Coordinates of C-alpha atoms and ligand atoms in Angstrom, one line a residue:
X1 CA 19.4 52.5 104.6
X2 CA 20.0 50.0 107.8
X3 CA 19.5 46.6 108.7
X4 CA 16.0 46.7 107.7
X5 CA 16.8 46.2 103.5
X6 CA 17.0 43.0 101.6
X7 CA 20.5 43.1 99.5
X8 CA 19.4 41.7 95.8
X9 CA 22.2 40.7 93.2
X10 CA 21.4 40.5 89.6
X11 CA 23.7 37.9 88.3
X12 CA 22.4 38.8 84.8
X13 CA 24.5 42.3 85.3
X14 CA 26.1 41.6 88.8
X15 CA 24.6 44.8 89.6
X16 CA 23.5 44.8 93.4
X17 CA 20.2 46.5 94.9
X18 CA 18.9 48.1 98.4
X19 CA 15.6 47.4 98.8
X20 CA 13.6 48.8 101.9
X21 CA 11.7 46.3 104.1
X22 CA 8.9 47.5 105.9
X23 CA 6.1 45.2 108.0
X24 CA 8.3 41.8 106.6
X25 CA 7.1 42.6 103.2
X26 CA 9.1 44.5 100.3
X27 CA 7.3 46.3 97.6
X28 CA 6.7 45.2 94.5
X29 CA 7.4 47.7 92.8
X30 CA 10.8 48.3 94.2
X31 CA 12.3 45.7 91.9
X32 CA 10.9 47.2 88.5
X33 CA 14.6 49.0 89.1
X34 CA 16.4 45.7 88.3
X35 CA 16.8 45.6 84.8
X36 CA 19.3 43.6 82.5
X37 CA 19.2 46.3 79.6
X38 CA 18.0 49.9 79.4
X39 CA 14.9 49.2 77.6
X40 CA 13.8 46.0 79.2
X41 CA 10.8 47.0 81.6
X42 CA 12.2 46.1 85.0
X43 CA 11.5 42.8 86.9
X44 CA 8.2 41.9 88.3
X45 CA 7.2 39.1 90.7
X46 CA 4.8 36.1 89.5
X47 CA 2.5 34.7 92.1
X48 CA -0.4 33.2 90.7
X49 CA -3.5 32.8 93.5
X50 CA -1.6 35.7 95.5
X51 CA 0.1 33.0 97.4
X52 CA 3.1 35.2 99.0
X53 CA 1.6 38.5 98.2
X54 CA -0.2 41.4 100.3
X55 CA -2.3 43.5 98.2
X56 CA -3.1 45.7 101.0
X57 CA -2.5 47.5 104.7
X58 CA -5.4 46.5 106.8
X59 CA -6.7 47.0 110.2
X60 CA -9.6 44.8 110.4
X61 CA -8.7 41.1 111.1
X62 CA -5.6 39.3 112.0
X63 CA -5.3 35.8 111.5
X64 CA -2.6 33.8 112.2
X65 CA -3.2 30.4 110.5
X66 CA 0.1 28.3 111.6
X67 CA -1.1 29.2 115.8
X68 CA -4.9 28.7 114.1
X69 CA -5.6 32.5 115.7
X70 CA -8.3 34.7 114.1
X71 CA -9.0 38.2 115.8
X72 CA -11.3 41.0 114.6
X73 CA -10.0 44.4 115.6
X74 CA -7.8 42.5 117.9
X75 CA -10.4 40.6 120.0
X76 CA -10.4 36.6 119.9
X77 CA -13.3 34.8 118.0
X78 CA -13.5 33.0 121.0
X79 CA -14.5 35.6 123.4
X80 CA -16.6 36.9 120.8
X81 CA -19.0 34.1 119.6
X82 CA -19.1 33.8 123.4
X83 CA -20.2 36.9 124.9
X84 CA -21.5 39.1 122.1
X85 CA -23.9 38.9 119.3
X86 CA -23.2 39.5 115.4
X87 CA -25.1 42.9 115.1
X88 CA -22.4 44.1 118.0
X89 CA -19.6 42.3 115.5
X90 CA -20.8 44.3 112.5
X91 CA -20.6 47.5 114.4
X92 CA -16.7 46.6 115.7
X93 CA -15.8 45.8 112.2
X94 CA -17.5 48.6 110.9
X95 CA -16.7 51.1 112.7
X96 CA -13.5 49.8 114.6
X97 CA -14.2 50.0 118.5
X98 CA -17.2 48.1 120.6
X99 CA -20.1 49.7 121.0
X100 CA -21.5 51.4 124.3
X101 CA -25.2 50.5 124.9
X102 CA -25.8 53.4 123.5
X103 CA -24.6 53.0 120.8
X104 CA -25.6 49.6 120.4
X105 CA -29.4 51.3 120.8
X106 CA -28.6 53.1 117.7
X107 CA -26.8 50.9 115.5
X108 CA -29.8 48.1 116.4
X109 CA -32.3 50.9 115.5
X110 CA -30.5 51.7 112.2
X111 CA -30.1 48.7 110.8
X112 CA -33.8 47.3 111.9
X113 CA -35.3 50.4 109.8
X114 CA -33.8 49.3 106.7
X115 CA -35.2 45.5 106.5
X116 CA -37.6 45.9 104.3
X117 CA -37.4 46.2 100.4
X118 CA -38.5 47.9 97.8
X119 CA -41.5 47.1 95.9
X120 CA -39.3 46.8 92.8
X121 CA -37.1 44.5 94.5
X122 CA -40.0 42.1 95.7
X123 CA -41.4 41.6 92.4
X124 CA -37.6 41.0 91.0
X125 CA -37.5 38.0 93.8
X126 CA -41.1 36.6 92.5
X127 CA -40.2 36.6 89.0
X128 CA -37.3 33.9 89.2
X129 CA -38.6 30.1 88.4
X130 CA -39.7 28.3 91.6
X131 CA -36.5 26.2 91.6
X132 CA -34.3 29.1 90.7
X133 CA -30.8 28.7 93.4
X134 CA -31.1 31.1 96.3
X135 CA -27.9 32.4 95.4
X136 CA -28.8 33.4 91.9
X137 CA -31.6 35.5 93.4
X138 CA -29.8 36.8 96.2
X139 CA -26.9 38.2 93.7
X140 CA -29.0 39.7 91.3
X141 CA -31.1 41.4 93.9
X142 CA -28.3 43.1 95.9
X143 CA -27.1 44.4 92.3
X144 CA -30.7 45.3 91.3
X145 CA -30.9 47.6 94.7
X146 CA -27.6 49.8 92.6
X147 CA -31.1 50.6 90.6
X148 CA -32.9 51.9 93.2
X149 CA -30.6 53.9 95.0
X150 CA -28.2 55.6 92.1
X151 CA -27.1 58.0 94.8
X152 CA -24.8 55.0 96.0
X153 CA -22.2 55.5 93.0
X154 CA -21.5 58.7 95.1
X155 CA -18.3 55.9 96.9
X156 CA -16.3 59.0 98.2
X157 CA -19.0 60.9 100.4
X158 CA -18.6 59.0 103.7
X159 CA -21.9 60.0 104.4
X160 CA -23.8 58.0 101.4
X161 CA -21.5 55.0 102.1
X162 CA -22.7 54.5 105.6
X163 CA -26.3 54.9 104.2
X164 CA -25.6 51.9 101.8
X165 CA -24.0 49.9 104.7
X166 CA -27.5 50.3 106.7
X167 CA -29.2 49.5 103.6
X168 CA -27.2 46.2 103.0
X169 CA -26.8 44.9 106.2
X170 CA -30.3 45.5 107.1
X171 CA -31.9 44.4 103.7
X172 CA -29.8 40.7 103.3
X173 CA -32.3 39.0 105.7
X174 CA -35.0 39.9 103.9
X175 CA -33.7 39.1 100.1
X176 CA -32.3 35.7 101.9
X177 CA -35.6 34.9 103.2
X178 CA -38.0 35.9 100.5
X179 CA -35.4 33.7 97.7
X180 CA -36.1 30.9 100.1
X181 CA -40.1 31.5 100.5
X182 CA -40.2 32.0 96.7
X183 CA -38.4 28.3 96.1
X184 CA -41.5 27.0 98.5
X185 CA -44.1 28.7 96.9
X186 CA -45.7 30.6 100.1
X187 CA -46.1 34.5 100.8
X188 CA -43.2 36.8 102.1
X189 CA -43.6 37.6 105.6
X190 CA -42.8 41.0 106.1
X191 CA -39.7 41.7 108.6
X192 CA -40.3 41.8 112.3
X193 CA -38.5 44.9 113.8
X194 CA -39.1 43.6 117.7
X195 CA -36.6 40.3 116.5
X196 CA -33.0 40.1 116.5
X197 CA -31.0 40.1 113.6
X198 CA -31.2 36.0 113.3
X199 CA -34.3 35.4 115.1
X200 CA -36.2 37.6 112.2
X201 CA -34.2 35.7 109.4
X202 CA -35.8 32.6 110.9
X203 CA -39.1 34.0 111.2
X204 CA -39.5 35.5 107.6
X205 CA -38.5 32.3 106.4
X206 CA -40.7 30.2 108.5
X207 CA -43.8 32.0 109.9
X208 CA -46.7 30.4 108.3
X209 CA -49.8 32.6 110.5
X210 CA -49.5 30.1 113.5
X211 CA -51.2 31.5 116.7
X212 CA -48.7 30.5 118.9
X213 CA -45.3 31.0 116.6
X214 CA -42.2 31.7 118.7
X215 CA -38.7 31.6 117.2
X216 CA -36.5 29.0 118.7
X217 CA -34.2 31.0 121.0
X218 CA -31.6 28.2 121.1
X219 CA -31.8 28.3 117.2
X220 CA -31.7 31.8 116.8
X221 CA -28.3 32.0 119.4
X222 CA -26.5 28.9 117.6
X223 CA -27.2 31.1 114.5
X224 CA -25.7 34.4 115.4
X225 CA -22.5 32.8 116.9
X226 CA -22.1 31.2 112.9
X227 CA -22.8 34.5 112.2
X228 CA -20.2 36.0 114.1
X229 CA -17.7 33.5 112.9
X230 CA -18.7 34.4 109.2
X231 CA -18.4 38.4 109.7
X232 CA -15.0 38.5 108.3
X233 CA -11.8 36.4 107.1
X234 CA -9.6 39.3 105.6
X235 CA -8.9 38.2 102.4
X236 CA -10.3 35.4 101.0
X237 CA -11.7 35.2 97.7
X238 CA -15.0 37.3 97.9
X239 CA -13.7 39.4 100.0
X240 CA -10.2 40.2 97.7
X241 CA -13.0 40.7 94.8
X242 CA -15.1 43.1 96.8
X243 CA -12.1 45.4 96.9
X244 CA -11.1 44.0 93.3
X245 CA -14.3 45.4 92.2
X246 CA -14.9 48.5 94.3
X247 CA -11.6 49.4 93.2
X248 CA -13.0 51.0 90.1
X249 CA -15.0 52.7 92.1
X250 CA -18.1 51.3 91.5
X251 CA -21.5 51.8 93.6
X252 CA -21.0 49.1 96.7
X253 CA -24.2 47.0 95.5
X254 CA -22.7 46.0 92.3
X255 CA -18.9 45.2 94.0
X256 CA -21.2 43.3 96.8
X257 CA -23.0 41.5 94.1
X258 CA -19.3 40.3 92.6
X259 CA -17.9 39.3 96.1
X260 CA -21.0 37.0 97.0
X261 CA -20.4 35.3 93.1
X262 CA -17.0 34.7 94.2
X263 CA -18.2 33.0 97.8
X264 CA -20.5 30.8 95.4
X265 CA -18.2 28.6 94.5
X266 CA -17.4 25.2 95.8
X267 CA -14.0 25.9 97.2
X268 CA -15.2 29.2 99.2
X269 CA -18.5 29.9 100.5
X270 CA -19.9 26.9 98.4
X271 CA -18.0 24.2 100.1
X272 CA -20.8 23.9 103.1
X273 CA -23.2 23.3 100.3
X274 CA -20.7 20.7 99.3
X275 CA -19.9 18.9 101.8
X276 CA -23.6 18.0 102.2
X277 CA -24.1 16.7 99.2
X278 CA -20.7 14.4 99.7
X279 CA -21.7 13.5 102.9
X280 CA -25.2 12.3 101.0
X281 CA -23.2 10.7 98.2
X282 CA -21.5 8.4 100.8
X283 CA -24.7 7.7 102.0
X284 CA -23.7 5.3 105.3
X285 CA -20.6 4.3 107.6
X286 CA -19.8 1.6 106.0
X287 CA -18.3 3.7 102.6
X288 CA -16.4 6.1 104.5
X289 CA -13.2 4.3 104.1
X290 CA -14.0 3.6 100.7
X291 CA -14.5 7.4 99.8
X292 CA -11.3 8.5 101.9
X293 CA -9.5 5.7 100.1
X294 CA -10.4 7.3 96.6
X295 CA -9.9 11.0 97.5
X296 CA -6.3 9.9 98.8
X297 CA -6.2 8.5 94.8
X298 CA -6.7 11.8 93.8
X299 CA -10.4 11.5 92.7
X300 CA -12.5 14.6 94.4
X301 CA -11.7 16.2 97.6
X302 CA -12.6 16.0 101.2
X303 CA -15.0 19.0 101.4
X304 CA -14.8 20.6 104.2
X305 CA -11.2 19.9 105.0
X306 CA -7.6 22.0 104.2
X307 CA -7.4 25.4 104.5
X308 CA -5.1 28.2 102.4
X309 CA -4.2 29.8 105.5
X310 CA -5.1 27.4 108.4
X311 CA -2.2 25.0 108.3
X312 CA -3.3 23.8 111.9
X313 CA -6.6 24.0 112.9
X314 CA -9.5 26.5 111.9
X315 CA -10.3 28.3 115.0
X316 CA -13.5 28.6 113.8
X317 CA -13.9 25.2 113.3
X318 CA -13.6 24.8 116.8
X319 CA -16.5 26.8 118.2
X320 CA -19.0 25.5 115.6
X321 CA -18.3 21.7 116.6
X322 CA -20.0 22.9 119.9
X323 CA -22.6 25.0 118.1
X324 CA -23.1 21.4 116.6
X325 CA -24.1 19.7 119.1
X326 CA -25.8 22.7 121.0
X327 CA -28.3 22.4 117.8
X328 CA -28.4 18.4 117.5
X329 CA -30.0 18.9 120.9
X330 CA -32.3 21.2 120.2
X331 CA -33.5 19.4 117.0
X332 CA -32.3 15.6 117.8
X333 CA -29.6 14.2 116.1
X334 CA -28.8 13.9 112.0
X335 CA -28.4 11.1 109.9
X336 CA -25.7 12.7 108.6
X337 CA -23.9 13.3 111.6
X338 CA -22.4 9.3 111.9
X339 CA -21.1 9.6 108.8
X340 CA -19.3 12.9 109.4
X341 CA -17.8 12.0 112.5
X342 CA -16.4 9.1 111.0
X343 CA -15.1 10.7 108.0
X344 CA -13.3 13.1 110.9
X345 CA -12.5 10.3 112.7
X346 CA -10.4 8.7 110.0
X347 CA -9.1 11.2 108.2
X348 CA -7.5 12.8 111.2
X349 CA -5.5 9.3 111.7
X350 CA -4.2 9.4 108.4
X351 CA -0.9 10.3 107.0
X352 CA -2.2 11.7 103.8
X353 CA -4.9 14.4 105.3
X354 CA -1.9 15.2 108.4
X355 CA 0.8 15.5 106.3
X356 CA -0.6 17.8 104.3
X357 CA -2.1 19.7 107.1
X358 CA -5.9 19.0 106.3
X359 CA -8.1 19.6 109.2
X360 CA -11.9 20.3 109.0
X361 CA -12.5 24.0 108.2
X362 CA -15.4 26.1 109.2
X363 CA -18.0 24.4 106.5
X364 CA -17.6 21.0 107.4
X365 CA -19.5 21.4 110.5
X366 CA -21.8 24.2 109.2
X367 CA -23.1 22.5 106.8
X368 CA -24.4 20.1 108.9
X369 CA -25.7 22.6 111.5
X370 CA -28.1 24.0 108.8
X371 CA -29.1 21.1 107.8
X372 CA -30.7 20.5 111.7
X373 CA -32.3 23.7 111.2
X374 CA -33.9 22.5 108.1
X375 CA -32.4 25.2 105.2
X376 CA -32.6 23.0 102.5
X377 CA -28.5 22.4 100.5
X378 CA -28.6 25.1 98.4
X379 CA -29.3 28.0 100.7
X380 CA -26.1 27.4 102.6
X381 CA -24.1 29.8 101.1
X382 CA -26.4 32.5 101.6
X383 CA -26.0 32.2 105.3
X384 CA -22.3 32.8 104.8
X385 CA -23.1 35.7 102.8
X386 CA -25.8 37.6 105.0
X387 CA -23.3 37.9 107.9
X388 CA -20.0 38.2 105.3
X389 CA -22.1 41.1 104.4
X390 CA -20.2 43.3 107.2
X391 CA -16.8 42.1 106.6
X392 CA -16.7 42.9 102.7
X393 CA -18.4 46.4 103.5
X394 CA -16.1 47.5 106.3
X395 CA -12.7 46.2 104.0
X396 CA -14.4 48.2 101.1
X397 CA -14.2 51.1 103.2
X398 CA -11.2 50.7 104.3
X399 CA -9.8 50.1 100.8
X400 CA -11.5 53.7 99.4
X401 CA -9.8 55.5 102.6
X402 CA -6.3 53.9 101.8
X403 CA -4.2 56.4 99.3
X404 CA -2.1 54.2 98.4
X405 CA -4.9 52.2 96.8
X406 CA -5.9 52.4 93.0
X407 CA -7.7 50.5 90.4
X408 CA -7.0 46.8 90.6
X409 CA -4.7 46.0 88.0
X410 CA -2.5 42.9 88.2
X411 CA 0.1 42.4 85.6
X412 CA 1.0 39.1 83.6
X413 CA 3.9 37.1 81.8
X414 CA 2.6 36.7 78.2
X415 CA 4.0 33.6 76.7
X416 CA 1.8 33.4 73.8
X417 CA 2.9 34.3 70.2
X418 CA 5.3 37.0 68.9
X419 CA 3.7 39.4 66.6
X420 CA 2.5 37.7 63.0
X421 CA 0.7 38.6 60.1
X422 CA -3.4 38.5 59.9
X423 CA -3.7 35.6 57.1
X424 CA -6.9 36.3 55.2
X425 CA -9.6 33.4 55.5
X426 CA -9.6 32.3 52.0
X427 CA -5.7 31.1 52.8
X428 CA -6.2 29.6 56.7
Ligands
CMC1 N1 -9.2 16.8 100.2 C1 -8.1 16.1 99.8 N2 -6.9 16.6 99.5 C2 -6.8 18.0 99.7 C3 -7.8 18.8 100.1 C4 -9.0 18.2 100.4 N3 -10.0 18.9 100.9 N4 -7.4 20.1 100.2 C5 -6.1 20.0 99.8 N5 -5.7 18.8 99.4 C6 -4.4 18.3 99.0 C7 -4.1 18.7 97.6 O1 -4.6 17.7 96.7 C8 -2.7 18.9 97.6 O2 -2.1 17.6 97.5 P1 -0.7 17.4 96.7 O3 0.3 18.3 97.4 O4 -0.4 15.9 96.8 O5 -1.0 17.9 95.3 C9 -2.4 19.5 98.9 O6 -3.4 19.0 99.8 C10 -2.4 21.1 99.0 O7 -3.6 21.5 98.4 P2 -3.8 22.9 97.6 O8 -5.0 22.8 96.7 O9 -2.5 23.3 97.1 O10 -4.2 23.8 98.9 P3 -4.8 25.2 98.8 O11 -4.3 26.0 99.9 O12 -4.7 25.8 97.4 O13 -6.4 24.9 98.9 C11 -8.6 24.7 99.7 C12 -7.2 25.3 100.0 C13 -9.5 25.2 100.8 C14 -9.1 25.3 98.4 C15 -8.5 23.2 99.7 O14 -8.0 22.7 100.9 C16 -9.9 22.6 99.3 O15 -10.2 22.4 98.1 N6 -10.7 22.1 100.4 C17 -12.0 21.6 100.1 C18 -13.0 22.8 99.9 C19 -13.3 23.5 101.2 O16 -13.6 22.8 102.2 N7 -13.3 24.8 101.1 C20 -13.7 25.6 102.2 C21 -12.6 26.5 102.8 S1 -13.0 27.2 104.4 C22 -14.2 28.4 104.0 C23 -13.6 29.6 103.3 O17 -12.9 30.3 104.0 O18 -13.9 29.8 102.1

């Protein structure tokens, strides 16, 4: 078999194994051959959270998170927050190459004839309470459209998927921005087709019929480029439960709907939300040490900092501190902001945040960016899920066009009882 094999003993027999390596990984499945007695079923690996296990083959996006290096389809973040915008990124993680102008033209034109929603869906968005979360509404409206367009369960015809990804990409805006205007009580504003992606998210959310309303440019840019560093992260949590979910083969609306319930949560896609409101719950300067102190005791967590796979820095972190300050021009500086840099300040000195390797992620500065722009807390995590809208789509893709993918199905160690008797209630 060659060098490239990994020699296994089983001291429980002494019986040595072969098994192939291939890309540094060896298959799972290859040890079910290592058994101690005929009928036993064959060994399995445990790795709760997926820790040390790839559950796929993917040619999307390459992070490296010890060098802090995150590429999609092999370009650098870097050179893409800087010279291009996220519609441009969708298309390369969609469909794998840069786009000419041309094709630009058409992909632009595609996806601007799809902003608007259904009837149906509107009066879906009305009918939550005024203080329903953004996120809530946003979930259940992407797995209400499933309703509207039942061709989607068709998940094999390449054709009807692309038609979807139109559909979804264009339509997120809109849902985003009518959950917000529904929270303040004013009209929807229909989608502007002459904007770009970001500057008609910001005007459906805050047009109210002024004369002179103009979207602020510098807004709108320091938007897309968190929108380009949002497209994708291979995969995470939502993005692992998009394929979890489509792997059954389900219409892409109700897998999308599963993925951005998964980004919810505080330690994913929730954590910008997060580390607003710890940021407010420190409340001045002069408790930051006093908060570091207790989260080094073990009571709460720095939000915002530590990273599963960036162990360095978070590239993305990088480009948004600019963003940052790009925005605290452009709007004038937060209250906020003191506090944060101090909290950065700090914990980057101390032993406890460096020898864990705990630097600020993506959402520590994000947070605070949106917060400039006004989006009140609890829309945060919809603005990681609009633009996340084109990663989890393209790795859905990918995941249907793999063969060697099937329905999700991870197996377990059951520890629980041996087989007993059903004891009737009367003798419990
Ligand atoms: N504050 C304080 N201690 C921390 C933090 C934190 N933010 N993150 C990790 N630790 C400690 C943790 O207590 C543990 O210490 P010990 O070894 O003494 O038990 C050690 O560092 C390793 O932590 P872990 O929980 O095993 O690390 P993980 O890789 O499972 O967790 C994480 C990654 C992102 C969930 C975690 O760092 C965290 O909870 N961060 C705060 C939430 C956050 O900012 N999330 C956004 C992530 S970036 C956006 C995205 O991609 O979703």
């Amino acid at each position: 078999m060659g060098n490239n094999t990994l020699t296994v003993t089983d001291n429980r027999t002494g019986k040595t194994y072969e098994i192939p390596i291939e890309h540094n990984t060896i298959r799972a499945l290859d040890l079910r051959q290592i058994k101690s007695a005929d009928d036993d079923f064959g060994l399995m690996t445990y790795d709760p959270a997926f820790m040390n296990t790839a559950s796929c083959k993917s040619t999307i996006t390459y992070i490296d998170g010890d060098k802090g290096i995150l590429e999609y389809r092999g370009y650098p973040i870097e050179q893409l927050a800087e010279h291009s915008s996220y519609l441009e990124v969708a298309y390369l993680l969609i469909y794998g190459e840069l786009p000419t102008s041309e094709r630009l033209d058409w992909w632009t034109y595609r996806i601007s004839r799809h902003t608007f929603l259904h009837n149906n869906l509107v009066e879906l968005i009305r009918a939550f309470r005024y203080d329903a979360h953004p996120m809530g509404i946003m979930i259940s409206a992407v797995a209400a459209m499933s309703t509207l367009f039942p061709e989607s369960k068709d998940v094999m015809d390449p054709d009807v998927r692309e038609k979807q990804i139109w559909r979804i990409v264009g339509q997120m805006p809109t849902i985003a921005a009518f959950a917000y205007r529904n929270r303040i009580g004013r009209p929807f504003n229909s989608p502007d087709n002459s904007l770009s992606y970001t500057a008609n998210l910001l005007y459906m959310m805050d047009y109210m019929n002024q004369r002179d309303y103009e979207v602020n440019p510098v807004l709108a840019k320091a938007l897309d480029v968190l929108f380009i560093l949002h497209a994708d992260h291979e995969q995470n949590c939502s993005t692992a439960t998009m394929r979890g979910v489509g792997s059954s083969r389900v219409d892409p609306y109700n897998a999308f709907a599963a993925a951005a319930s998964a980004l919810y949560g505080p330690l994913h896609g929730g954590a910008n939300e997060a580390v607003l409101r710890m940021l407010q719950q420190i409340g001045d300067v002069k408790n930051v040490k006093g908060f570091i102190d207790k989260v080094k005791k073990g009571e709460g967590r720095l939000m915002g900092f530590g990273h599963r796979v960036y162990k360095n820095y978070d590239p993305r972190a990088k480009i948004i501190r600019k963003v940052a300050y790009d925005v605290f021009e452009a709007t004038g500086s937060n209250p906020l902001l003191e506090i944060a840099v101090e909290l950065e300040r700090i914990a980057l000195q101390d032993d406890y945040f460096i020898s864990r390797k705990l630097y600020p992620n993506v959402d520590f500065y994000s947070g605070l960016i949106y917060q400039a722009l006004r989006f009140p807390i609890e829309y945060f995590p919809c603005l990681f899920a609009i633009p996340r809208a084109a990663g989890w789509l393209t790795q859905w893709v990918e995941m249907l066009n793999d063969d060697e993918q099937k329905i999700m199905r991870p197996r377990q160690v059951y520890l629980g009882h041996e087989r007993r008797e059903y004891v009737p209630l009367d003798q419990r």
